[in-house]
Amino acid sequence: MMRLKKKISYFLLSLFLVCGLFLPQLNVWAGADTDMAVHFIDVGEGLSILVQSGGQNLLYDGGDQEHADGVVSYLRQQNVRNIDYMISSHYDEDHVSGLIDCMNDFTVSNLIGADYTQNSDVFAEFMDTASSKGLEVKYPFVGDSYSFGTGSFTILAPDGINADDSNNNSVAIKLENGSTSFIFTGDAEEKSEEDMIRPDVDLDCDVLCVGHHGSSSSTSWDFLEATTPSYAVISCGMGNQYHHPSAETMERLSDMDIPVFRTDEQGTVTAVSDGTSVTWTASPCNDYSSGDEVSGAEEETKAVSAPAENTVPETTAETTNSATVWLSATGEKYHSIPNCGNMNPDKARQISEADAIAQGYTACSKCF
């Protein structure tokens, strides 16, 4: 019945648009007179979501350093002065860097993050900046609930911390406004999604921000069936090196007839909830193609083009018939590219995948 109701709702919206009726441009700045606006900000291959409700502001992640200035500018355009809740899902650069700039440009009342440390310069800068602003990172527990604007949000994950698994340490939340709801999961993967599926937790939502930029390691069948979203939003970069979103994830969304918004194709998209229904500043693009679906001409260009100078280190492993992978100077994962995440490509080395597995390395979930 819930799925039928949502399909009918989307059909009526589609009919409204197709018939040429006027859908007003929504005032996406949510002041005291607007219930709740959720802005999925285009930050390329990263994530940043601004929520405004009842005169309050919530910022969930801030994108990478390249887009940090853009996030600050966007918040200013939306008349943000104070961030009532700043949430760092986890401490990967493409999620946390922009938060550092936002701490420097806006006042922050509450700072929420995952309870683990990361050996990276950006994590150190994030913590140092918070300390300099007199902010203490609050580490929430699953089930903790916070009043926000005309609604509230509840912590869904992580249910435990693994120091070696930053993605599954992501702070996931369910944001509610009246009978409407949104779920944000950062880079949480299937392990964390399984933990969120509990008999005492209602995961049904109107809007799901697809985990880990549409990676195949997230958005499992079980999680989609538990959340039954009316819409899905994918935050990823055009032509990103990880080939997000994955074909597997897009196939699942397509099979379940879930309308899709994509920041790589549509830029920033905004949803506005009045407590009963959700309206958008754009129509779903409903492009279920994956990041792997590159035209034959592009593939041919890649095959014949020489790598840019100093961007890829020389191969150090002997040529074998086995697929070759990259190892960073430290770490226990092997990679399909030499500059995945924070790894230094100048210190990466190549080795056959078979040898990497034999030596105890496992595949990186980001680039495989």
PDB file of C-alpha atoms in Angstrom, residues 32-153:
ATOM      1  CA  ALA A  32      10.511  31.272   9.764  1.00  0.00           C
ATOM      2  CA  ASP A  33       7.565  31.075   7.334  1.00  0.00           C
ATOM      3  CA  THR A  34       8.867  28.089   5.329  1.00  0.00           C
ATOM      4  CA  ASP A  35       8.660  24.599   6.790  1.00  0.00           C
ATOM      5  CA  MET A  36      11.748  22.781   5.563  1.00  0.00           C
ATOM      6  CA  ALA A  37      14.063  23.132   2.557  1.00  0.00           C
ATOM      7  CA  VAL A  38      16.695  20.480   1.822  1.00  0.00           C
ATOM      8  CA  HIS A  39      19.449  21.600  -0.570  1.00  0.00           C
ATOM      9  CA  PHE A  40      21.586  18.885  -2.160  1.00  0.00           C
ATOM     10  CA  ILE A  41      24.535  21.086  -3.097  1.00  0.00           C
ATOM     11  CA  ASP A  42      26.576  20.219  -6.170  1.00  0.00           C
ATOM     12  CA  VAL A  43      30.100  19.622  -4.843  1.00  0.00           C
ATOM     13  CA  GLY A  44      31.341  17.286  -7.554  1.00  0.00           C
ATOM     14  CA  GLU A  45      32.572  13.949  -6.235  1.00  0.00           C
ATOM     15  CA  GLY A  46      31.606  14.738  -2.654  1.00  0.00           C
ATOM     16  CA  LEU A  47      28.613  15.444  -0.451  1.00  0.00           C
ATOM     17  CA  SER A  48      27.106  18.536   1.146  1.00  0.00           C
ATOM     18  CA  ILE A  49      23.490  19.026   2.243  1.00  0.00           C
ATOM     19  CA  LEU A  50      22.015  22.204   3.719  1.00  0.00           C
ATOM     20  CA  VAL A  51      18.694  21.968   5.566  1.00  0.00           C
ATOM     21  CA  GLN A  52      16.728  25.072   6.588  1.00  0.00           C
ATOM     22  CA  SER A  53      13.645  25.072   8.760  1.00  0.00           C
ATOM     23  CA  GLY A  54      11.968  27.449  11.176  1.00  0.00           C
ATOM     24  CA  GLY A  55      14.855  29.908  10.971  1.00  0.00           C
ATOM     25  CA  GLN A  56      17.441  27.229  11.790  1.00  0.00           C
ATOM     26  CA  ASN A  57      20.187  25.726   9.608  1.00  0.00           C
ATOM     27  CA  LEU A  58      21.708  22.242   9.505  1.00  0.00           C
ATOM     28  CA  LEU A  59      24.759  21.403   7.383  1.00  0.00           C
ATOM     29  CA  TYR A  60      25.469  17.730   6.712  1.00  0.00           C
ATOM     30  CA  ASP A  61      28.999  17.443   5.240  1.00  0.00           C
ATOM     31  CA  GLY A  62      30.770  20.150   3.272  1.00  0.00           C
ATOM     32  CA  GLY A  63      32.339  18.592   0.177  1.00  0.00           C
ATOM     33  CA  ASP A  64      36.034  18.665  -0.714  1.00  0.00           C
ATOM     34  CA  GLN A  65      38.507  21.546  -0.631  1.00  0.00           C
ATOM     35  CA  GLU A  66      38.006  22.354  -4.307  1.00  0.00           C
ATOM     36  CA  HIS A  67      34.333  23.124  -3.678  1.00  0.00           C
ATOM     37  CA  ALA A  68      34.654  24.629  -0.187  1.00  0.00           C
ATOM     38  CA  ASP A  69      34.416  28.235  -1.373  1.00  0.00           C
ATOM     39  CA  GLY A  70      31.346  27.330  -3.400  1.00  0.00           C
ATOM     40  CA  VAL A  71      29.636  25.841  -0.344  1.00  0.00           C
ATOM     41  CA  VAL A  72      30.354  28.964   1.701  1.00  0.00           C
ATOM     42  CA  SER A  73      29.001  31.156  -1.113  1.00  0.00           C
ATOM     43  CA  TYR A  74      25.882  29.019  -1.458  1.00  0.00           C
ATOM     44  CA  LEU A  75      25.143  29.238   2.266  1.00  0.00           C
ATOM     45  CA  ARG A  76      25.520  33.000   2.146  1.00  0.00           C
ATOM     46  CA  GLN A  77      23.084  33.154  -0.771  1.00  0.00           C
ATOM     47  CA  GLN A  78      20.597  31.289   1.415  1.00  0.00           C
ATOM     48  CA  ASN A  79      21.041  33.933   4.131  1.00  0.00           C
ATOM     49  CA  VAL A  80      22.833  31.583   6.506  1.00  0.00           C
ATOM     50  CA  ARG A  81      24.481  33.361   9.430  1.00  0.00           C
ATOM     51  CA  ASN A  82      24.542  30.624  12.030  1.00  0.00           C
ATOM     52  CA  ILE A  83      24.757  26.852  11.559  1.00  0.00           C
ATOM     53  CA  ASP A  84      22.693  25.360  14.357  1.00  0.00           C
ATOM     54  CA  TYR A  85      23.849  21.807  13.607  1.00  0.00           C
ATOM     55  CA  MET A  86      26.985  20.914  11.674  1.00  0.00           C
ATOM     56  CA  ILE A  87      27.288  17.170  11.060  1.00  0.00           C
ATOM     57  CA  SER A  88      30.412  15.503   9.718  1.00  0.00           C
ATOM     58  CA  SER A  89      29.324  12.074   8.524  1.00  0.00           C
ATOM     59  CA  HIS A  90      32.954  10.917   8.595  1.00  0.00           C
ATOM     60  CA  TYR A  91      36.391  12.387   7.962  1.00  0.00           C
ATOM     61  CA  ASP A  92      37.163  11.610   4.323  1.00  0.00           C
ATOM     62  CA  GLU A  93      38.339  14.716   2.477  1.00  0.00           C
ATOM     63  CA  ASP A  94      35.400  14.868   0.068  1.00  0.00           C
ATOM     64  CA  HIS A  95      33.005  15.224   3.003  1.00  0.00           C
ATOM     65  CA  VAL A  96      34.844  17.178   5.682  1.00  0.00           C
ATOM     66  CA  SER A  97      37.039  19.781   3.965  1.00  0.00           C
ATOM     67  CA  GLY A  98      34.236  22.230   3.250  1.00  0.00           C
ATOM     68  CA  LEU A  99      33.133  22.070   6.885  1.00  0.00           C
ATOM     69  CA  ILE A 100      36.451  23.601   7.905  1.00  0.00           C
ATOM     70  CA  ASP A 101      35.816  26.653   5.729  1.00  0.00           C
ATOM     71  CA  CYS A 102      32.257  26.890   7.035  1.00  0.00           C
ATOM     72  CA  MET A 103      33.482  26.878  10.633  1.00  0.00           C
ATOM     73  CA  ASN A 104      35.720  29.811   9.723  1.00  0.00           C
ATOM     74  CA  ASP A 105      32.939  31.758   7.981  1.00  0.00           C
ATOM     75  CA  PHE A 106      29.855  31.084  10.116  1.00  0.00           C
ATOM     76  CA  THR A 107      29.084  30.647  13.779  1.00  0.00           C
ATOM     77  CA  VAL A 108      28.329  27.032  14.704  1.00  0.00           C
ATOM     78  CA  SER A 109      26.172  26.064  17.679  1.00  0.00           C
ATOM     79  CA  ASN A 110      26.485  22.265  17.663  1.00  0.00           C
ATOM     80  CA  LEU A 111      29.106  20.056  16.016  1.00  0.00           C
ATOM     81  CA  ILE A 112      28.376  16.347  15.557  1.00  0.00           C
ATOM     82  CA  GLY A 113      30.816  13.759  14.218  1.00  0.00           C
ATOM     83  CA  ALA A 114      31.852  10.110  14.233  1.00  0.00           C
ATOM     84  CA  ASP A 115      33.846   8.894  17.242  1.00  0.00           C
ATOM     85  CA  TYR A 116      37.091   7.822  15.572  1.00  0.00           C
ATOM     86  CA  THR A 117      40.378   9.397  14.528  1.00  0.00           C
ATOM     87  CA  GLN A 118      41.905   9.469  11.074  1.00  0.00           C
ATOM     88  CA  ASN A 119      45.570   9.800  10.224  1.00  0.00           C
ATOM     89  CA  SER A 120      45.217  12.645   7.729  1.00  0.00           C
ATOM     90  CA  ASP A 121      46.012  16.332   7.511  1.00  0.00           C
ATOM     91  CA  VAL A 122      42.379  17.222   6.864  1.00  0.00           C
ATOM     92  CA  PHE A 123      41.209  15.435  10.026  1.00  0.00           C
ATOM     93  CA  ALA A 124      43.837  17.248  12.086  1.00  0.00           C
ATOM     94  CA  GLU A 125      42.807  20.595  10.565  1.00  0.00           C
ATOM     95  CA  PHE A 126      39.130  19.866  11.209  1.00  0.00           C
ATOM     96  CA  MET A 127      39.751  19.119  14.884  1.00  0.00           C
ATOM     97  CA  ASP A 128      42.132  22.066  15.316  1.00  0.00           C
ATOM     98  CA  THR A 129      39.634  24.455  13.729  1.00  0.00           C
ATOM     99  CA  ALA A 130      36.819  23.175  15.953  1.00  0.00           C
ATOM    100  CA  SER A 131      39.017  23.646  19.020  1.00  0.00           C
ATOM    101  CA  SER A 132      39.990  27.177  17.977  1.00  0.00           C
ATOM    102  CA  LYS A 133      36.280  28.053  17.689  1.00  0.00           C
ATOM    103  CA  GLY A 134      35.530  26.629  21.125  1.00  0.00           C
ATOM    104  CA  LEU A 135      33.565  23.731  19.641  1.00  0.00           C
ATOM    105  CA  GLU A 136      33.534  20.231  21.075  1.00  0.00           C
ATOM    106  CA  VAL A 137      32.672  17.427  18.686  1.00  0.00           C
ATOM    107  CA  LYS A 138      29.686  15.529  20.038  1.00  0.00           C
ATOM    108  CA  TYR A 139      29.627  11.818  19.309  1.00  0.00           C
ATOM    109  CA  PRO A 140      25.995  10.634  19.121  1.00  0.00           C
ATOM    110  CA  PHE A 141      24.488   7.259  19.896  1.00  0.00           C
ATOM    111  CA  VAL A 142      22.039   5.400  17.683  1.00  0.00           C
ATOM    112  CA  GLY A 143      18.540   6.541  18.626  1.00  0.00           C
ATOM    113  CA  ASP A 144      19.553  10.005  19.815  1.00  0.00           C
ATOM    114  CA  SER A 145      16.992  12.550  18.642  1.00  0.00           C
ATOM    115  CA  TYR A 146      17.372  16.305  18.169  1.00  0.00           C
ATOM    116  CA  SER A 147      14.726  18.966  17.687  1.00  0.00           C
ATOM    117  CA  PHE A 148      15.356  21.016  14.553  1.00  0.00           C
ATOM    118  CA  GLY A 149      13.215  23.785  13.071  1.00  0.00           C
ATOM    119  CA  THR A 150       9.704  22.508  12.431  1.00  0.00           C
ATOM    120  CA  GLY A 151      10.865  18.903  12.732  1.00  0.00           C
ATOM    121  CA  SER A 152      13.618  16.721  14.160  1.00  0.00           C
ATOM    122  CA  PHE A 153      16.371  14.302  13.213  1.00  0.00           C
TER     123      PHE A 153
END
